[in-house]
PDB file of C-alpha atoms in Angstrom:
ATOM      1  CA  MET A 123      92.477 100.702 -66.727  1.00 70.00           C
ATOM      2  CA  LYS A 124      95.953  99.846 -65.481  1.00 89.00           C
ATOM      3  CA  ALA A 125      96.380  97.403 -62.611  1.00 88.00           C
ATOM      4  CA  ARG A 126      97.975 100.140 -60.496  1.00 88.00           C
ATOM      5  CA  ASN A 127      94.957 102.445 -60.998  1.00 91.00           C
ATOM      6  CA  ILE A 128      92.591  99.621 -60.076  1.00 93.00           C
ATOM      7  CA  ALA A 129      94.573  98.914 -56.917  1.00 95.00           C
ATOM      8  CA  VAL A 130      94.601 102.615 -55.952  1.00 94.00           C
ATOM      9  CA  LYS A 131      90.849 102.920 -56.531  1.00 96.00           C
ATOM     10  CA  LEU A 132      90.139  99.733 -54.585  1.00 96.00           C
ATOM     11  CA  LEU A 133      92.265 100.919 -51.666  1.00 97.00           C
ATOM     12  CA  ALA A 134      90.599 104.358 -51.766  1.00 97.00           C
ATOM     13  CA  ALA A 135      87.152 102.717 -51.799  1.00 97.00           C
ATOM     14  CA  LEU A 136      88.017 100.565 -48.785  1.00 97.00           C
ATOM     15  CA  VAL A 137      89.419 103.561 -46.894  1.00 97.00           C
ATOM     16  CA  LEU A 138      86.324 105.641 -47.747  1.00 97.00           C
ATOM     17  CA  LEU A 139      84.000 102.852 -46.639  1.00 98.00           C
ATOM     18  CA  GLY A 140      85.810 102.278 -43.352  1.00 97.00           C
ATOM     19  CA  TYR A 141      86.480 105.925 -42.570  1.00 97.00           C
ATOM     20  CA  GLY A 142      82.979 106.988 -43.603  1.00 96.00           C
ATOM     21  CA  SER A 143      81.476 104.292 -41.366  1.00 96.00           C
ATOM     22  CA  LEU A 144      83.574 105.496 -38.436  1.00 96.00           C
ATOM     23  CA  LEU A 145      82.440 109.106 -38.974  1.00 94.00           C
ATOM     24  CA  LEU A 146      78.796 108.039 -39.229  1.00 94.00           C
ATOM     25  CA  TYR A 147      79.171 106.182 -35.966  1.00 93.00           C
ATOM     26  CA  TRP A 148      80.675 109.259 -34.309  1.00 90.00           C
ATOM     27  CA  MET A 149      77.988 111.539 -35.761  1.00 88.00           C
ATOM     28  CA  PHE A 150      74.992 109.457 -34.681  1.00 87.00           C
ATOM     29  CA  TRP A 151      75.957 107.023 -31.920  1.00 84.00           C
ATOM     30  CA  GLY A 152      79.373 107.875 -30.504  1.00 81.00           C
ATOM     31  CA  PHE A 153      80.091 110.179 -27.578  1.00 74.00           C
ATOM     32  CA  GLY A 154      76.778 109.322 -25.900  1.00 68.00           C
ATOM     33  CA  ARG A 155      74.683 110.601 -28.809  1.00 67.00           C
ATOM     34  CA  SER A 156      72.544 107.473 -29.068  1.00 61.00           C
ATOM     35  CA  SER A 157      70.828 108.336 -25.795  1.00 59.00           C
ATOM     36  CA  HIS A 158      69.594 111.573 -27.387  1.00 56.00           C
ATOM     37  CA  ILE A 159      68.135 110.023 -30.532  1.00 60.00           C
ATOM     38  CA  ALA A 160      64.379 110.366 -30.543  1.00 58.00           C
ATOM     39  CA  LEU A 161      62.516 110.701 -33.810  1.00 56.00           C
ATOM     40  CA  GLY A 162      59.706 113.142 -33.467  1.00 56.00           C
ATOM     41  CA  GLY A 163      61.636 115.270 -30.978  1.00 64.00           C
ATOM     42  CA  ASP A 164      62.656 118.872 -31.482  1.00 77.00           C
ATOM     43  CA  PHE A 165      64.550 119.662 -34.681  1.00 81.00           C
ATOM     44  CA  ARG A 166      67.702 121.394 -33.519  1.00 84.00           C
ATOM     45  CA  TYR A 167      69.483 123.679 -35.947  1.00 90.00           C
ATOM     46  CA  ASN A 168      71.671 126.732 -36.421  1.00 91.00           C
ATOM     47  CA  LEU A 169      71.298 128.687 -39.654  1.00 94.00           C
ATOM     48  CA  GLU A 170      73.424 131.679 -38.671  1.00 95.00           C
ATOM     49  CA  PRO A 171      76.865 131.365 -40.297  1.00 96.00           C
ATOM     50  CA  PHE A 172      79.818 131.530 -37.897  1.00 95.00           C
ATOM     51  CA  GLU A 173      77.590 131.579 -34.783  1.00 95.00           C
ATOM     52  CA  THR A 174      78.816 128.263 -33.378  1.00 92.00           C
ATOM     53  CA  ILE A 175      82.383 129.080 -34.420  1.00 93.00           C
ATOM     54  CA  ARG A 176      82.114 132.412 -32.597  1.00 93.00           C
ATOM     55  CA  LEU A 177      80.707 130.753 -29.452  1.00 91.00           C
ATOM     56  CA  PHE A 178      83.508 128.186 -29.351  1.00 89.00           C
ATOM     57  CA  THR A 179      86.264 130.728 -29.945  1.00 88.00           C
ATOM     58  CA  ARG A 180      84.873 132.987 -27.201  1.00 87.00           C
ATOM     59  CA  SER A 181      84.673 130.100 -24.737  1.00 82.00           C
ATOM     60  CA  ALA A 182      88.243 128.967 -25.446  1.00 76.00           C
ATOM     61  CA  GLY A 183      90.709 129.622 -22.670  1.00 76.00           C
ATOM     62  CA  TRP A 184      93.712 127.943 -21.079  1.00 72.00           C
ATOM     63  CA  ASN A 185      91.442 125.994 -18.753  1.00 76.00           C
ATOM     64  CA  ASN A 186      88.923 125.176 -21.512  1.00 77.00           C
ATOM     65  CA  LEU A 187      90.653 124.227 -24.764  1.00 82.00           C
ATOM     66  CA  ARG A 188      89.258 120.737 -25.224  1.00 82.00           C
ATOM     67  CA  ALA A 189      85.709 121.463 -26.450  1.00 82.00           C
ATOM     68  CA  PRO A 190      86.667 124.272 -28.869  1.00 85.00           C
ATOM     69  CA  LEU A 191      89.592 122.264 -30.211  1.00 85.00           C
ATOM     70  CA  ILE A 192      87.521 119.130 -30.724  1.00 85.00           C
ATOM     71  CA  ASN A 193      84.682 121.009 -32.385  1.00 88.00           C
ATOM     72  CA  LEU A 194      86.547 123.490 -34.570  1.00 92.00           C
ATOM     73  CA  ALA A 195      89.766 121.692 -35.463  1.00 93.00           C
ATOM     74  CA  GLY A 196      88.027 118.317 -35.517  1.00 93.00           C
ATOM     75  CA  ASN A 197      85.333 119.466 -37.949  1.00 95.00           C
ATOM     76  CA  VAL A 198      88.092 120.601 -40.308  1.00 97.00           C
ATOM     77  CA  ALA A 199      90.678 117.835 -39.865  1.00 97.00           C
ATOM     78  CA  LEU A 200      88.282 114.879 -39.945  1.00 96.00           C
ATOM     79  CA  PHE A 201      87.060 115.808 -43.429  1.00 98.00           C
ATOM     80  CA  ILE A 202      90.437 116.351 -45.117  1.00 98.00           C
ATOM     81  CA  PRO A 203      90.545 112.725 -46.379  1.00 98.00           C
ATOM     82  CA  PHE A 204      87.375 113.271 -48.421  1.00 98.00           C
ATOM     83  CA  GLY A 205      89.189 115.900 -50.485  1.00 98.00           C
ATOM     84  CA  VAL A 206      91.630 113.207 -51.544  1.00 98.00           C
ATOM     85  CA  LEU A 207      89.336 110.175 -51.756  1.00 98.00           C
ATOM     86  CA  PHE A 208      86.470 111.679 -53.779  1.00 98.00           C
ATOM     87  CA  PRO A 209      88.649 112.777 -56.737  1.00 97.00           C
ATOM     88  CA  ILE A 210      90.409 109.398 -56.772  1.00 97.00           C
ATOM     89  CA  LEU A 211      87.128 107.478 -56.833  1.00 97.00           C
ATOM     90  CA  PHE A 212      84.867 109.765 -58.860  1.00 97.00           C
ATOM     91  CA  ARG A 213      86.238 111.247 -62.083  1.00 95.00           C
ATOM     92  CA  ARG A 214      83.822 114.184 -62.084  1.00 96.00           C
ATOM     93  CA  CYS A 215      84.978 115.178 -58.594  1.00 97.00           C
ATOM     94  CA  ARG A 216      88.399 115.969 -60.043  1.00 96.00           C
ATOM     95  CA  ARG A 217      87.023 119.408 -60.891  1.00 97.00           C
ATOM     96  CA  TYR A 218      86.754 121.486 -57.729  1.00 97.00           C
ATOM     97  CA  PRO A 219      83.288 123.023 -58.296  1.00 98.00           C
ATOM     98  CA  VAL A 220      81.748 119.582 -58.893  1.00 97.00           C
ATOM     99  CA  PHE A 221      83.635 118.122 -55.931  1.00 98.00           C
ATOM    100  CA  ILE A 222      82.642 120.800 -53.417  1.00 98.00           C
ATOM    101  CA  ILE A 223      78.982 120.884 -54.496  1.00 98.00           C
ATOM    102  CA  ARG A 224      78.661 117.096 -54.153  1.00 98.00           C
ATOM    103  CA  PHE A 225      80.567 117.034 -50.879  1.00 98.00           C
ATOM    104  CA  LEU A 226      78.489 119.815 -49.326  1.00 98.00           C
ATOM    105  CA  ALA A 227      75.246 118.179 -50.524  1.00 98.00           C
ATOM    106  CA  LEU A 228      76.271 114.985 -48.721  1.00 97.00           C
ATOM    107  CA  ILE A 229      77.205 116.883 -45.557  1.00 97.00           C
ATOM    108  CA  LEU A 230      73.916 118.820 -45.698  1.00 97.00           C
ATOM    109  CA  LEU A 231      71.969 115.536 -45.761  1.00 97.00           C
ATOM    110  CA  LEU A 232      73.949 114.235 -42.788  1.00 96.00           C
ATOM    111  CA  GLU A 233      73.476 117.479 -40.850  1.00 95.00           C
ATOM    112  CA  LEU A 234      69.725 117.386 -41.488  1.00 94.00           C
ATOM    113  CA  ALA A 235      69.625 113.756 -40.339  1.00 92.00           C
ATOM    114  CA  GLN A 236      71.467 114.745 -37.149  1.00 89.00           C
ATOM    115  CA  GLY A 237      69.009 117.561 -36.460  1.00 89.00           C
ATOM    116  CA  ILE A 238      65.927 115.467 -37.176  1.00 89.00           C
ATOM    117  CA  SER A 239      67.106 112.472 -35.150  1.00 86.00           C
ATOM    118  CA  GLY A 240      68.240 114.539 -32.187  1.00 83.00           C
ATOM    119  CA  ALA A 241      71.737 113.017 -32.367  1.00 84.00           C
ATOM    120  CA  GLY A 242      73.144 116.475 -32.943  1.00 85.00           C
ATOM    121  CA  VAL A 243      72.397 119.897 -34.343  1.00 88.00           C
ATOM    122  CA  ALA A 244      71.971 120.697 -38.044  1.00 93.00           C
ATOM    123  CA  ASP A 245      74.577 123.455 -38.051  1.00 95.00           C
ATOM    124  CA  VAL A 246      75.599 125.615 -40.999  1.00 96.00           C
ATOM    125  CA  ASP A 247      78.981 126.086 -39.298  1.00 96.00           C
ATOM    126  CA  ASP A 248      79.620 122.353 -39.622  1.00 96.00           C
ATOM    127  CA  LEU A 249      79.122 122.709 -43.378  1.00 97.00           C
ATOM    128  CA  ILE A 250      81.627 125.586 -43.419  1.00 97.00           C
ATOM    129  CA  LEU A 251      84.219 123.731 -41.328  1.00 97.00           C
ATOM    130  CA  ASN A 252      83.749 120.378 -43.084  1.00 98.00           C
ATOM    131  CA  GLY A 253      83.957 122.116 -46.471  1.00 98.00           C
ATOM    132  CA  ALA A 254      87.185 123.838 -45.398  1.00 98.00           C
ATOM    133  CA  GLY A 255      88.658 120.479 -44.403  1.00 98.00           C
ATOM    134  CA  ALA A 256      87.621 118.810 -47.646  1.00 98.00           C
ATOM    135  CA  THR A 257      89.060 121.764 -49.586  1.00 98.00           C
ATOM    136  CA  ILE A 258      92.404 121.349 -47.805  1.00 98.00           C
ATOM    137  CA  GLY A 259      92.371 117.687 -48.807  1.00 98.00           C
ATOM    138  CA  TYR A 260      91.462 118.591 -52.385  1.00 98.00           C
ATOM    139  CA  ILE A 261      94.371 121.062 -52.542  1.00 98.00           C
ATOM    140  CA  GLY A 262      96.673 118.305 -51.297  1.00 97.00           C
ATOM    141  CA  TYR A 263      95.293 115.960 -53.964  1.00 97.00           C
ATOM    142  CA  ARG A 264      95.866 118.581 -56.672  1.00 97.00           C
ATOM    143  CA  LEU A 265      99.416 119.256 -55.443  1.00 97.00           C
ATOM    144  CA  ALA A 266     100.140 115.513 -55.599  1.00 96.00           C
ATOM    145  CA  VAL A 267      98.643 114.749 -59.028  1.00 94.00           C
ATOM    146  CA  GLY A 268      98.901 118.114 -60.758  1.00 92.00           C
ATOM    147  CA  PRO A 269      96.232 120.221 -62.423  1.00 89.00           C
ATOM    148  CA  GLU A 270      93.284 118.710 -64.257  1.00 81.00           C
ATOM    149  CA  LYS A 271      94.275 118.029 -67.852  1.00 78.00           C
ATOM    150  CA  LYS A 272      92.199 119.330 -70.715  1.00 72.00           C
ATOM    151  CA  ARG A 273      91.087 116.619 -73.091  1.00 65.00           C
ATOM    152  CA  GLY A 274      90.940 118.406 -76.422  1.00 60.00           C
ATOM    153  CA  GLY A 275      87.539 119.917 -75.717  1.00 53.00           C
ATOM    154  CA  ARG A 276      85.718 116.572 -75.840  1.00 50.00           C
ATOM    155  CA  ARG A 277      84.114 115.114 -72.728  1.00 48.00           C
ATOM    156  CA  ASP A 278      84.967 111.480 -73.490  1.00 46.00           C
ATOM    157  CA  GLY A 279      88.668 112.189 -73.946  1.00 47.00           C
ATOM    158  CA  ARG A 280      88.877 111.022 -77.573  1.00 48.00           C
ATOM    159  CA  LYS A 281      90.388 113.321 -80.155  1.00 49.00           C
ATOM    160  CA  SER A 282      88.471 114.030 -83.300  1.00 46.00           C
ATOM    161  CA  ALA A 283      89.856 112.545 -86.505  1.00 48.00           C
ATOM    162  CA  ALA A 284      90.797 115.972 -87.868  1.00 48.00           C
ATOM    163  CA  ALA A 285      92.490 117.052 -84.656  1.00 49.00           C
ATOM    164  CA  GLY A 286      94.590 113.891 -84.542  1.00 50.00           C
ATOM    165  CA  SER A 287      95.680 114.119 -88.178  1.00 52.00           C
ATOM    166  CA  GLY A 288      98.413 116.662 -87.490  1.00 54.00           C
ATOM    167  CA  ARG A 289      96.878 119.191 -89.909  1.00 53.00           C
ATOM    168  CA  THR A 290      96.407 122.799 -88.886  1.00 55.00           C
ATOM    169  CA  ALA A 291      92.951 124.309 -88.579  1.00 51.00           C
ATOM    170  CA  GLN A 292      93.558 126.176 -91.855  1.00 53.00           C
ATOM    171  CA  GLU A 293      94.350 122.935 -93.716  1.00 53.00           C
ATOM    172  CA  ARG A 294      91.257 121.159 -92.390  1.00 49.00           C
ATOM    173  CA  ARG A 295      88.907 123.711 -93.943  1.00 51.00           C
TER     174      ARG A 295
END
């Protein structure tokens, strides 16, 4: 691996560690949430897609923009960096289906932990908004580095001896 790639991966890992820690703090302890944490309390959840989004958009008005903006735009914007960092750090996350499945699985675990602990609500709308943010980041990553390159049909990236010999398929038979 080239020194530049190592430096980029190291920087991405440090950013992910720091940024991820900050988000975990916000999700479980920040904004007065720690006073609500009580294991064994009621499990709070929303399984109806777009319900929370609908409630926030209906409540938005000129005199009440802060809460909807923080919830809706924040749940998108705060997760954009993951769409860039995951593909840099994890080779398999360079393919969008693998990336989004792994990202949403992680968010689902965090949402369940929020609901169980009482620090927040396990909300399907958060998965939708966070996934949209991560997808925006992934699109930005793809625009910056280009499309995923095919590796000659082999997973490990090595070419077969026949494929690298310069002979046509007809000649190899």
